[in-house]
Amino acid sequence: MVQNKEGDVIPVIGLEVHVQLETDTKIFCGCSTKEGVEPNVNVCPVCLGLPGSLPTLNEAAVRGAVKIGKAIGADISKETSFHRKNYFYPDLPKGFQITQYDEPICTEGEIEINVEGNRKRIRIERAHLEEDPGSLQHVSEGRGKEDYVLVDYNRAGIPLVEIVTEPDLRAPKEVRLFLAKLEEDLEFLGVFNSNRDGSLRADANVSLIRIADVNEDGTIDKKILQSAERIEIKNISSYKGAEKALVYEISRQKNTIMHGGEIKQETRHWDENRGITTPMRSKETEGDYRYFTEFDLPILSGEWWDEYIKNIDIPELPEAKRNRFYEEYMLTEEVAAKLTSTKDVSEFYELVVEEFDPDFAARWVADIILGELNYRDIDIGDVESRLDEFRRLIAYVAGGKITEKNARSIVLRRMLDEGSSPEEILDQEELEVSDDKEVRDFVLEVIEENKDAVADYERGESNAMNYLVGQVMVKTKGNANPAFINQILKEIIENGGGEKKELQ
Ligand code: ADP
Ligand code: ZN
Ligand code: MG
């Protein structure tokens, strides 16, 4: 394809995203998927590809893939099977990778992203199951050049779902939004752990298409997409990395064209440290992989399979939850987003909001409790067994037993720092809100002792009221509600002040 001027083209991007499924054991053997162990300990004859060993399919991996399929609105295939993809590389001890080919487990889904307030659908072509290869570590002993390579097969056989999009993305920023949304959904499904190193890896395909070739509705004909020279960028391991790699690669392609060069189909490597892409190899074609059926694994089909798919449920996903919180509890978008930031937070809010006013519950969960937890670098999931203690503390505030200020600055903090229950702390500290009678007595005392301030207030100086409230607070040792004190002060002063003691 010939392009003349830089301004005449737009980037077209499609992704192949590899997601590690969170399972206890590998996809075709019983080896652990545990991280942080010595290299080459989570291995057995199956994942090392020793002769005579046979794979067995991990049901948890299949279930994870079905959940992902349902979350992206895909069709779960009536029949799905496995293939061998043959290639030679040291991270692949069998000499082939077990993957899926013409019968992937999921087809035709979509993920919606929000691009500056506009909804945009990114179609998913397919999602399939496969095994992760091992990992290689290139070692250099100080002279800059690589001296040797170490191989670790702990990762070999970790279940992956590869999600392939249609080339519907049009900018690096859209790629970042897409991957962030995908990651959020995967976490909510409980099939994925973003804290795991390399748990989400993407290859990005990008070509430059002439604006003249884009249809009015924004679509681009298949023929044009197929004939475009596209570059595949490998080794992107985060959504921020994806955005950077694409920004770099698009400007590299535009510059090449501007200087009269040509873009040739090839695979390039994203060098995270240098922030550039470098040529790797010309792209393999499908024939190079000599795909053939993996007959050592079952084909999933038939009545039991239909039944199995039907019985897999997925939870409400973050965006739907956010919208529901926004509407049902009348929260602001910002608060609704905070309360749906993780599954645990949203579940805790729903527990609290059953009993209390939505705004009050939101303030307690999103601001106060999350605030104190974040400050201590604790996840709400880490304190799951204490959620009822938090709920009880909130109930004491709602019931007027203690002030919100004391509940937060004394009780909640001690609960988190010392592990005590709210009741233990309430027993030890004198925090119970002063009763009405006591507050009224203090108010009368303060009026008696601050005649000048009372007179100032009567002349319309509102600062005087703040001062008087402060004086009463001191007498109650902070155990009273300032709004209540304010009300009583006004009531008494407006009814004739200190003279009318019988008012109480
Ligand atoms: P392959 O033959 O390499 O498997 P596919 O058609 O299956 O090609 O697409 C692989 C990936 O490349 C998909 O993510 C797809 O969206 C993307 N892709 C296809 N055509 C283009 C294009 N013209 N520009 C950018 N990405 C593309
Ligand atoms: Zn194994
Ligand atoms: Mg393909």
Coordinates of C-alpha atoms in Angstrom, one line a residue, residues 396 400-403 406 431-436 438-439 478-481 484:
Y396 CA -23.3 2.8 67.1
G400 CA -26.2 8.2 68.3
K401 CA -24.2 6.2 70.8
I402 CA -20.9 7.8 69.8
T403 CA -20.0 10.7 67.5
N406 CA -14.7 9.7 67.9
L431 CA -16.8 7.9 74.5
E432 CA -20.5 7.4 74.9
V433 CA -22.3 10.5 73.8
S434 CA -23.4 12.7 76.7
D435 CA -27.2 12.4 77.2
D436 CA -29.5 15.3 76.5
E438 CA -25.9 16.5 80.5
V439 CA -25.5 18.5 77.3
G478 CA -15.8 15.7 72.6
N479 CA -18.5 13.2 73.3
A480 CA -21.4 15.2 71.9
N481 CA -22.7 16.0 68.5
F484 CA -27.0 19.1 68.6

